[in-house]
Amino acid sequence: MVHPIRREDGTAGPGMPPRARDVSSAAVPALDVRDASRTFGRVRALEAVSLTMEEGEFVAVLGPSGCGKSTLLRLVAGLGPCDPGGGIAVFGERVAKPSPHVGVVFQTYNLLPWLTVSANLRLAAEIRGIARPVIEERVRAMLQVLGLADFAACHPHELSGGMRQRVALGQTLIVQPKLLLLDEPFGALDALTRDRLNVELLRLCEANRQTVLLVTHSIDEAVLLADRVLVMSARPGRIVEDLRIELPRPRDPRETRMLPAYAEYITHLGRLMGVI
């Protein structure tokens, strides 16, 4: 039996106390996806996907390989159009192209090998036309936050895989996006490095109340990080479950994984995805 959860309409589920009314509930959603479908030739990748996110919410998307998770992320990022009849809005603005309010971190980091860590961090902010004094201040702060202050003058080939991925994350965070999209950014890393970076991601997002949409194959990662977990079906991808994760924040990974509720969420999602 899964741990009692709160219904998505905001009412208390079995065993849950009533939640105080959120005065921001009438505000424009951070993300509003309505009947988004995507077809490539004869292949239907997504089928009428709808979801909303509030500002400051962390939502993870789980699903089998090829179900359209990354396609959904690319549509939100403005890197491709929905099929006719669907639409996406970010903070009330319809998505038709990449937005300056949206930052994306992909699984493969795209660092320029001839630039140092500092220069790579600075690059996205320079492209956005942010003032140089502001950039320099943000770069200094970001190097400290990422634990890379001692490697500012190093080039990508001198860094470990985990350090390169931290730089890629920093490139996006330095422009201070209102919505952060993460497409399995730590998927290619070993389990220990991935766990350490998840701790850093938790800390950064909780400190800044960052709005995040994460695509992942890891049930553990989804439950540890997210406020809600969306589960997608096999292709064409549809959302078949929207599960609110009622675990306390801030979340210390070691303490969180010891909670009975955490194990119940893992079991429930594992069964839903057919891995248990």
XYZ file of C-alpha atoms in Angstrom:
276
model
C 0.000 0.000 0.000
C 1.486 3.329 -1.038
C 1.953 6.026 1.562
C -1.119 8.306 1.773
C -0.819 11.124 -0.727
C -2.597 14.350 -1.387
C -4.874 14.413 -4.405
C -3.843 16.592 -7.339
C -6.891 18.829 -6.799
C -5.263 19.893 -3.529
C -7.646 18.015 -1.221
C -6.349 15.674 1.443
C -6.209 11.983 0.625
C -6.716 9.237 3.209
C -4.601 9.836 6.285
C -3.529 13.322 5.227
C -4.367 16.493 7.192
C -6.041 19.327 5.256
C -3.568 21.704 3.647
C -3.938 25.450 4.069
C -5.144 27.150 0.902
C -2.294 28.342 -1.294
C -2.958 32.001 -2.073
C -0.782 31.700 -5.203
C -2.934 28.922 -6.672
C -4.700 31.380 -8.994
C -1.388 32.647 -10.382
C -0.246 31.860 -13.911
C 1.320 28.377 -13.968
C 5.060 28.120 -14.487
C 4.341 25.514 -17.161
C 1.060 24.697 -18.870
C 1.047 21.857 -21.408
C -2.281 21.225 -23.128
C -2.912 18.193 -25.377
C 0.663 18.164 -26.672
C 1.271 15.483 -29.288
C 4.273 14.947 -31.565
C 4.554 12.834 -34.679
C 7.709 12.027 -36.631
C 6.742 10.610 -40.012
C 4.591 7.581 -39.171
C 5.790 7.402 -35.575
C 3.562 8.931 -32.911
C 5.969 9.854 -30.114
C 3.558 11.722 -27.780
C -0.208 11.505 -27.462
C -2.252 14.379 -25.975
C -0.002 15.090 -22.986
C -1.317 17.687 -20.528
C 0.324 18.910 -17.330
C 0.767 22.023 -15.223
C 3.525 23.101 -12.848
C 3.532 25.789 -10.196
C 6.448 28.157 -9.713
C 9.062 26.590 -7.431
C 7.832 23.052 -8.081
C 10.159 20.146 -8.931
C 8.524 17.584 -11.238
C 10.198 14.388 -12.454
C 9.106 12.408 -15.513
C 9.597 8.637 -15.531
C 8.920 6.182 -18.322
C 10.375 3.420 -20.489
C 12.952 4.168 -23.160
C 11.407 5.617 -26.296
C 8.209 6.793 -24.582
C 8.712 10.443 -25.532
C 10.129 11.907 -22.300
C 12.928 13.780 -24.046
C 10.576 14.766 -26.866
C 8.295 16.395 -24.288
C 11.249 18.277 -22.823
C 12.309 19.539 -26.245
C 8.782 20.787 -26.942
C 8.778 22.705 -23.655
C 12.196 24.134 -24.546
C 10.857 25.412 -27.870
C 13.169 23.134 -29.864
C 10.321 21.702 -31.908
C 6.603 22.249 -32.525
C 3.629 20.358 -31.116
C 1.276 18.743 -33.591
C -1.753 20.925 -34.457
C -4.280 21.086 -31.637
C -1.788 21.216 -28.774
C 0.065 24.026 -27.080
C 2.571 24.889 -24.366
C 2.948 28.062 -22.298
C 5.774 29.021 -19.926
C 4.749 31.625 -17.340
C 1.818 32.587 -19.558
C 3.850 32.959 -22.765
C 3.066 30.543 -25.575
C 6.135 28.527 -26.604
C 6.993 28.934 -30.283
C 10.785 29.123 -30.035
C 13.494 28.870 -27.350
C 12.720 31.237 -24.487
C 15.203 33.253 -22.396
C 13.169 32.146 -19.362
C 14.026 28.472 -19.969
C 17.349 26.727 -19.388
C 18.157 23.193 -20.579
C 20.806 20.730 -19.389
C 21.217 17.649 -21.579
C 22.804 14.307 -20.748
C 25.814 15.156 -22.925
C 27.621 18.271 -21.748
C 28.488 20.672 -24.560
C 31.577 22.397 -23.195
C 33.962 24.107 -25.615
C 37.303 22.288 -25.177
C 39.455 25.360 -25.876
C 37.802 27.417 -23.122
C 38.519 27.259 -19.416
C 35.888 26.419 -16.802
C 35.338 30.125 -16.121
C 35.049 30.934 -19.816
C 32.587 28.093 -20.403
C 30.457 29.304 -17.499
C 30.588 32.846 -18.856
C 29.627 31.866 -22.411
C 25.835 31.497 -22.093
C 25.547 34.730 -20.118
C 27.566 36.591 -22.772
C 25.321 35.231 -25.529
C 22.299 36.487 -23.561
C 23.858 39.966 -23.476
C 24.131 40.183 -19.690
C 26.352 43.044 -18.517
C 29.993 42.068 -17.977
C 30.201 43.133 -14.285
C 27.084 41.047 -13.564
C 28.577 38.071 -15.400
C 31.843 38.262 -13.481
C 29.995 38.392 -10.163
C 27.802 35.431 -11.097
C 30.776 33.380 -12.334
C 32.648 33.876 -9.055
C 29.578 32.878 -7.067
C 28.821 29.885 -9.305
C 32.358 28.523 -9.038
C 31.959 28.506 -5.252
C 28.501 26.929 -5.378
C 29.677 24.173 -7.719
C 32.860 23.526 -5.736
C 35.003 24.390 -8.750
C 36.786 27.527 -7.552
C 40.152 25.726 -7.637
C 39.536 24.598 -11.230
C 38.479 27.914 -12.775
C 41.514 28.012 -15.088
C 41.308 24.338 -16.118
C 40.064 23.080 -19.471
C 37.377 20.386 -19.854
C 39.866 17.592 -20.624
C 41.459 18.216 -17.215
C 38.194 17.559 -15.351
C 36.394 14.385 -14.296
C 33.039 13.513 -15.846
C 31.194 14.699 -12.760
C 33.033 18.009 -12.759
C 32.251 18.580 -16.441
C 28.579 17.953 -15.754
C 28.693 20.453 -12.885
C 30.069 23.037 -15.317
C 27.253 22.245 -17.773
C 24.702 22.715 -14.985
C 26.401 25.962 -13.977
C 26.266 27.254 -17.571
C 22.499 27.063 -17.404
C 22.007 28.262 -13.837
C 24.202 31.316 -14.370
C 21.602 32.890 -16.671
C 19.036 32.380 -13.884
C 16.275 30.680 -15.897
C 12.778 30.741 -14.450
C 12.263 27.144 -15.635
C 15.081 24.577 -15.598
C 14.775 21.515 -17.861
C 17.006 18.535 -17.101
C 17.236 15.686 -19.623
C 18.947 12.926 -17.626
C 21.937 15.185 -16.965
C 23.653 12.623 -14.723
C 22.601 9.480 -16.597
C 26.039 8.701 -18.044
C 27.837 8.981 -14.693
C 28.688 6.257 -12.199
C 26.259 5.731 -9.321
C 28.438 7.404 -6.661
C 29.105 10.539 -8.736
C 25.437 10.689 -9.722
C 24.383 10.538 -6.092
C 26.787 13.337 -5.144
C 25.528 15.562 -7.949
C 21.930 14.884 -6.947
C 22.824 16.169 -3.477
C 24.223 19.341 -5.079
C 21.154 19.696 -7.300
C 18.870 19.315 -4.276
C 20.777 21.984 -2.401
C 20.775 24.449 -5.297
C 17.112 24.013 -6.154
C 15.904 24.185 -2.556
C 17.987 27.294 -1.872
C 16.637 29.102 -4.963
C 13.125 27.594 -5.118
C 13.995 26.684 -8.687
C 11.199 25.434 -10.938
C 12.482 22.172 -12.445
C 11.241 19.568 -14.925
C 13.510 16.500 -14.836
C 13.506 13.527 -17.203
C 15.009 10.405 -15.659
C 14.996 6.595 -15.823
C 15.791 6.359 -12.102
C 12.867 5.826 -9.717
C 15.176 6.538 -6.773
C 16.290 9.835 -8.303
C 12.716 10.883 -9.056
C 11.437 10.197 -5.527
C 14.466 11.766 -3.867
C 14.318 15.021 -5.821
C 10.757 15.689 -6.879
C 7.559 17.151 -5.464
C 5.610 15.195 -8.094
C 6.459 12.220 -10.295
C 4.761 11.806 -13.672
C 4.821 8.304 -15.161
C 4.516 7.911 -18.925
C 3.295 4.928 -20.907
C 5.145 3.229 -23.734
C 5.010 5.000 -27.110
C 2.985 6.955 -27.909
C 3.744 8.530 -24.554
C 0.836 9.461 -22.304
C 0.854 10.440 -18.637
C -0.638 7.486 -16.760
C 0.160 8.559 -13.189
C 0.685 11.900 -11.424
C 2.011 11.103 -7.955
C 2.660 13.772 -5.337
C 5.690 12.967 -3.156
C 4.837 13.970 0.401
C 8.319 13.743 1.915
C 9.770 16.475 4.159
C 12.119 19.131 2.846
C 14.959 19.921 2.960
C 15.752 16.345 1.933
C 18.923 14.759 3.150
C 19.403 11.721 0.857
C 20.554 9.387 3.625
C 17.773 10.316 6.032
C 15.110 10.441 3.308
C 15.945 6.933 2.090
C 15.427 5.599 5.618
C 11.817 6.813 5.772
C 9.123 4.111 5.399
C 7.199 6.407 3.049
C 10.216 6.595 0.727
C 10.284 2.800 0.361
C 6.538 2.784 -0.290
C 6.876 5.313 -3.101
C 9.731 3.300 -4.641
C 7.680 0.106 -4.494
C 4.561 1.730 -5.923
C 6.411 3.284 -8.861
C 8.439 0.119 -9.439
C 5.263 -1.917 -9.744
C 3.671 0.677 -11.997
C 6.685 0.552 -14.326
C 6.917 -3.255 -14.213
C 10.350 -3.488 -12.586
C 9.123 -5.042 -9.318
